[in-house]
CSV table of C-alpha atoms in Angstrom, one decimal:
chain,number,residue,atom,x,y,z
T,1,UNK,CA,38.5,-3.8,-13.2
T,2,UNK,CA,40.0,-6.6,-10.2
T,3,UNK,CA,38.0,-6.2,-7.0
T,4,UNK,CA,39.2,-7.8,-4.2
T,5,UNK,CA,36.8,-7.3,-1.1
T,6,UNK,CA,37.3,-8.0,3.1
T,7,UNK,CA,35.3,-8.6,4.9
T,8,UNK,CA,35.6,-5.9,7.8
T,9,UNK,CA,37.2,-2.1,7.8
T,10,UNK,CA,37.5,-2.0,11.0
T,11,UNK,CA,37.6,-4.8,13.8
T,12,UNK,CA,37.7,-5.0,17.9
T,13,UNK,CA,38.6,-7.7,19.7
T,14,UNK,CA,39.9,-9.2,22.6
T,15,UNK,CA,42.7,-11.3,23.6
T,16,UNK,CA,42.4,-14.9,23.5
T,17,UNK,CA,39.1,-14.8,20.9
T,18,UNK,CA,39.7,-16.5,18.0
T,19,UNK,CA,39.0,-13.9,15.0
T,20,UNK,CA,38.2,-14.4,11.4
T,21,UNK,CA,39.3,-12.3,8.1
T,22,UNK,CA,37.8,-13.3,4.9
T,23,UNK,CA,38.5,-12.1,1.5
T,24,UNK,CA,37.4,-12.4,-1.8
T,25,UNK,CA,38.5,-11.7,-4.7
T,26,UNK,CA,36.4,-11.7,-8.4
T,27,UNK,CA,39.0,-12.0,-11.5
T,28,UNK,CA,39.6,-16.2,-10.8
T,29,UNK,CA,43.1,-15.9,-9.6
T,30,UNK,CA,45.4,-18.4,-8.4
T,31,UNK,CA,47.3,-17.1,-6.1
T,32,UNK,CA,46.0,-15.2,-3.1
T,33,UNK,CA,48.1,-13.4,-0.1
T,34,UNK,CA,47.6,-12.3,3.4
T,35,UNK,CA,50.3,-9.5,4.1
T,36,UNK,CA,50.2,-7.3,7.6
T,37,UNK,CA,51.4,-3.9,7.7
T,38,UNK,CA,52.6,-2.2,10.2
T,39,UNK,CA,54.7,1.7,10.3
T,40,UNK,CA,58.1,1.9,9.4
T,41,UNK,CA,58.0,-2.0,8.5
T,42,UNK,CA,56.7,-2.2,4.8
T,43,UNK,CA,54.1,-5.3,4.3
T,44,UNK,CA,55.1,-8.6,5.3
T,45,UNK,CA,53.9,-12.0,4.0
T,46,UNK,CA,51.6,-13.8,6.5
T,47,UNK,CA,50.7,-16.7,3.8
T,48,UNK,CA,49.8,-17.1,0.5
T,49,UNK,CA,48.0,-19.6,-1.3
T,50,UNK,CA,48.5,-21.1,-5.4
T,51,UNK,CA,45.8,-23.4,-5.1
T,52,UNK,CA,42.6,-24.7,-3.5
T,53,UNK,CA,43.3,-26.0,0.0
T,54,UNK,CA,46.9,-25.7,-1.0
T,55,UNK,CA,49.1,-23.1,1.3
T,56,UNK,CA,53.3,-21.9,2.1
T,57,UNK,CA,54.2,-19.8,5.1
T,58,UNK,CA,55.4,-17.1,4.8
T,59,UNK,CA,58.0,-14.6,6.7
T,60,UNK,CA,55.3,-14.3,9.8
T,61,UNK,CA,53.4,-17.4,9.8
T,62,UNK,CA,52.9,-17.9,13.5
T,63,UNK,CA,50.0,-17.7,15.2
T,64,UNK,CA,48.0,-17.4,12.1
T,65,UNK,CA,46.8,-19.8,10.1
T,66,UNK,CA,44.8,-19.9,6.7
T,67,UNK,CA,41.7,-21.4,4.6
T,68,UNK,CA,41.4,-21.7,1.5
T,69,UNK,CA,38.2,-24.1,0.5
T,70,UNK,CA,37.1,-22.2,-2.9
T,71,UNK,CA,39.6,-20.7,-5.4
T,72,UNK,CA,38.4,-16.9,-4.8
T,73,UNK,CA,38.0,-16.9,-1.1
T,74,UNK,CA,41.1,-16.7,1.3
T,75,UNK,CA,40.9,-16.5,5.2
T,76,UNK,CA,43.3,-16.0,7.5
T,77,UNK,CA,42.6,-17.2,11.0
T,78,UNK,CA,43.9,-15.5,14.9
T,79,UNK,CA,44.0,-18.8,16.6
T,80,UNK,CA,44.2,-16.5,20.5
T,81,UNK,CA,44.2,-13.2,19.2
T,82,UNK,CA,47.0,-11.6,21.1
T,83,UNK,CA,47.4,-7.5,21.6
T,84,UNK,CA,50.9,-7.5,19.3
T,85,UNK,CA,48.3,-8.6,16.0
T,86,UNK,CA,47.2,-5.1,16.4
T,87,UNK,CA,47.6,-4.4,13.1
T,88,UNK,CA,46.0,-3.6,8.8
T,89,UNK,CA,45.7,-6.6,7.4
T,90,UNK,CA,45.6,-6.6,4.0
T,91,UNK,CA,44.7,-8.9,1.2
T,92,UNK,CA,46.0,-9.2,-2.3
T,93,UNK,CA,45.6,-11.4,-5.1
T,94,UNK,CA,47.1,-12.2,-8.8
T,95,UNK,CA,47.0,-14.4,-11.6
T,96,UNK,CA,50.3,-17.7,-11.3
T,97,UNK,CA,53.0,-16.0,-13.0
T,98,UNK,CA,56.6,-17.2,-12.3
T,99,UNK,CA,57.8,-13.2,-12.0
T,100,UNK,CA,55.9,-10.5,-12.8
T,101,UNK,CA,52.5,-10.2,-12.1
T,102,UNK,CA,51.4,-7.4,-10.5
T,103,UNK,CA,49.1,-8.4,-7.1
T,104,UNK,CA,45.3,-6.7,-6.3
T,105,UNK,CA,45.1,-5.3,-2.7
T,106,UNK,CA,41.7,-5.0,-0.9
T,107,UNK,CA,41.5,-1.9,1.0
T,108,UNK,CA,42.8,-3.8,4.6
T,109,UNK,CA,41.1,-4.2,7.8
T,110,UNK,CA,42.4,-2.5,10.7
T,111,UNK,CA,41.9,-5.3,13.5
T,112,UNK,CA,42.4,-4.2,17.1
T,113,UNK,CA,43.1,-6.7,20.4
T,114,UNK,CA,42.3,-4.9,23.4
V,1,UNK,CA,65.0,-12.8,4.6
V,2,UNK,CA,65.6,-10.4,2.3
V,3,UNK,CA,65.1,-6.4,2.9
V,4,UNK,CA,64.3,-4.2,1.0
V,5,UNK,CA,65.2,-0.5,2.2
V,6,UNK,CA,63.4,2.4,1.5
V,7,UNK,CA,65.2,6.5,2.1
V,8,UNK,CA,63.7,8.2,2.9
V,9,UNK,CA,60.7,7.6,5.3
V,10,UNK,CA,59.2,10.8,5.4
V,11,UNK,CA,59.3,13.2,2.9
V,12,UNK,CA,57.2,16.6,2.9
V,13,UNK,CA,57.7,18.8,0.2
V,14,UNK,CA,56.1,21.6,-1.6
V,15,UNK,CA,54.0,21.9,-4.7
V,16,UNK,CA,56.3,21.8,-7.9
V,17,UNK,CA,59.6,20.6,-6.1
V,18,UNK,CA,61.6,17.7,-7.5
V,19,UNK,CA,62.1,14.6,-5.7
V,20,UNK,CA,63.6,11.0,-5.7
V,21,UNK,CA,63.2,7.6,-3.3
V,22,UNK,CA,66.0,5.5,-3.2
V,23,UNK,CA,64.9,1.4,-3.2
V,24,UNK,CA,67.7,-0.9,-1.9
V,25,UNK,CA,68.7,-4.5,-1.1
V,26,UNK,CA,72.2,-6.3,-1.2
V,27,UNK,CA,70.0,-9.2,-2.8
V,28,UNK,CA,69.1,-9.6,-6.8
V,29,UNK,CA,65.4,-9.5,-8.0
V,30,UNK,CA,63.8,-10.7,-10.7
V,31,UNK,CA,62.1,-7.5,-11.4
V,32,UNK,CA,60.9,-4.5,-9.4
V,33,UNK,CA,57.4,-3.4,-8.6
V,34,UNK,CA,56.7,0.0,-7.6
V,35,UNK,CA,53.3,0.8,-5.8
V,36,UNK,CA,51.2,3.3,-4.0
V,37,UNK,CA,48.9,3.9,-1.1
V,38,UNK,CA,46.6,6.0,-0.4
V,39,UNK,CA,44.4,6.6,3.0
V,40,UNK,CA,42.2,4.0,3.5
V,41,UNK,CA,43.3,1.8,0.6
V,42,UNK,CA,44.7,-0.5,-0.7
V,43,UNK,CA,48.7,-0.8,-2.2
V,44,UNK,CA,47.8,0.1,-6.4
V,45,UNK,CA,50.8,-0.9,-8.6
V,46,UNK,CA,53.1,1.8,-10.8
V,47,UNK,CA,55.1,0.3,-12.8
V,48,UNK,CA,56.8,-3.0,-12.6
V,49,UNK,CA,61.2,-2.8,-14.1
V,50,UNK,CA,62.5,-6.3,-15.8
V,51,UNK,CA,65.7,-5.8,-17.1
V,52,UNK,CA,69.1,-4.5,-15.2
V,53,UNK,CA,69.1,-1.0,-15.8
V,54,UNK,CA,65.9,-0.4,-17.2
V,55,UNK,CA,63.9,3.1,-17.0
V,56,UNK,CA,60.1,3.5,-17.2
V,57,UNK,CA,58.5,7.0,-17.2
V,58,UNK,CA,54.6,7.7,-16.3
V,59,UNK,CA,53.7,10.8,-17.0
V,60,UNK,CA,56.2,13.2,-13.9
V,61,UNK,CA,57.3,9.9,-12.5
V,62,UNK,CA,60.2,8.0,-14.0
V,63,UNK,CA,61.0,4.7,-12.6
V,64,UNK,CA,65.0,3.1,-12.5
V,65,UNK,CA,66.4,-0.4,-12.0
V,66,UNK,CA,69.5,-0.9,-10.7
V,67,UNK,CA,71.9,-2.5,-13.5
V,68,UNK,CA,72.8,-5.1,-11.1
V,69,UNK,CA,68.8,-5.7,-10.7
V,70,UNK,CA,69.0,-4.8,-6.6
V,71,UNK,CA,68.3,-1.4,-6.2
V,72,UNK,CA,65.9,1.1,-7.6
V,73,UNK,CA,64.8,4.8,-7.6
V,74,UNK,CA,61.8,6.4,-8.2
V,75,UNK,CA,61.7,10.5,-9.1
V,76,UNK,CA,59.4,13.2,-9.2
V,77,UNK,CA,59.0,16.5,-11.0
V,78,UNK,CA,56.8,18.8,-10.3
V,79,UNK,CA,55.0,16.8,-7.4
V,80,UNK,CA,51.7,18.6,-7.0
V,81,UNK,CA,49.2,17.6,-3.7
V,82,UNK,CA,47.7,14.7,-5.9
V,83,UNK,CA,51.5,12.6,-5.4
V,84,UNK,CA,50.7,12.1,-1.6
V,85,UNK,CA,50.3,8.9,-0.9
V,86,UNK,CA,53.0,5.4,0.7
V,87,UNK,CA,54.9,4.6,-1.7
V,88,UNK,CA,56.2,1.2,-1.8
V,89,UNK,CA,58.7,-1.0,-4.1
V,90,UNK,CA,58.8,-4.8,-3.8
V,91,UNK,CA,60.8,-7.1,-5.3
V,92,UNK,CA,59.7,-10.3,-6.6
V,93,UNK,CA,61.5,-13.6,-6.1
V,94,UNK,CA,60.1,-16.6,-7.4
V,95,UNK,CA,59.2,-18.7,-4.0
V,96,UNK,CA,58.4,-22.4,-5.1
V,97,UNK,CA,55.2,-22.6,-6.8
V,98,UNK,CA,54.5,-19.2,-7.3
V,99,UNK,CA,56.1,-15.9,-7.4
V,100,UNK,CA,56.1,-14.2,-4.0
V,101,UNK,CA,57.1,-10.1,-3.3
V,102,UNK,CA,59.1,-8.1,-0.8
V,103,UNK,CA,57.8,-4.9,-0.1
V,104,UNK,CA,60.0,-2.2,1.1
V,105,UNK,CA,59.8,-0.5,4.4
V,106,UNK,CA,58.0,2.6,2.4
V,107,UNK,CA,58.6,6.1,2.1
V,108,UNK,CA,55.5,8.3,2.7
V,109,UNK,CA,55.3,11.4,0.8
V,110,UNK,CA,53.2,14.7,1.4
V,111,UNK,CA,53.1,17.4,-0.8
V,112,UNK,CA,51.8,20.7,-0.1
V,113,UNK,CA,49.7,23.2,-1.9
């Protein structure tokens, strides 16, 4: 089975801190994604990566950056955390395919910024 | 940004009832996926529909892709408490280097025993 592992289930940080969320997948997937999930808004794409060191902005990249130094690992960075970044963060991975590949998700990190 | 609207947003029903969840957009998608998310877990794929008008069945769940590939529906027959969860539709779009998904707003289903 595909396994996508997020480093923390719950995280509490203070405004202004630099925050790192880590995600590892074990299925040699080319694609990796970071989403945030808020009630009534579904999942919104922050950034994605289709290869090592490659990244593209999603729909809501402001205030975030990402790093993909190895194929299996994709990190989301909050440069200076703010309270409006309190949310559930989901990492996903998939094989490269133009249309029909499913995405496999981790269990999420619930991040609170105080 | 392309939007996928789901309705209803919340649904609370009794075990044994039938229900339908709708997923609508003004945009055409190459394919559409349905996911279910249980509390404390990430979404898990239920089905992918690709062809306009396509109908797929997964036990008591029936999925349909609209003829114009802009909308989809999920029908559950004789709902059970195990069907409880957040249902998300996701339209696939080709974004240059790879495929990306646009997720719907979600339908939270609670099936009471």
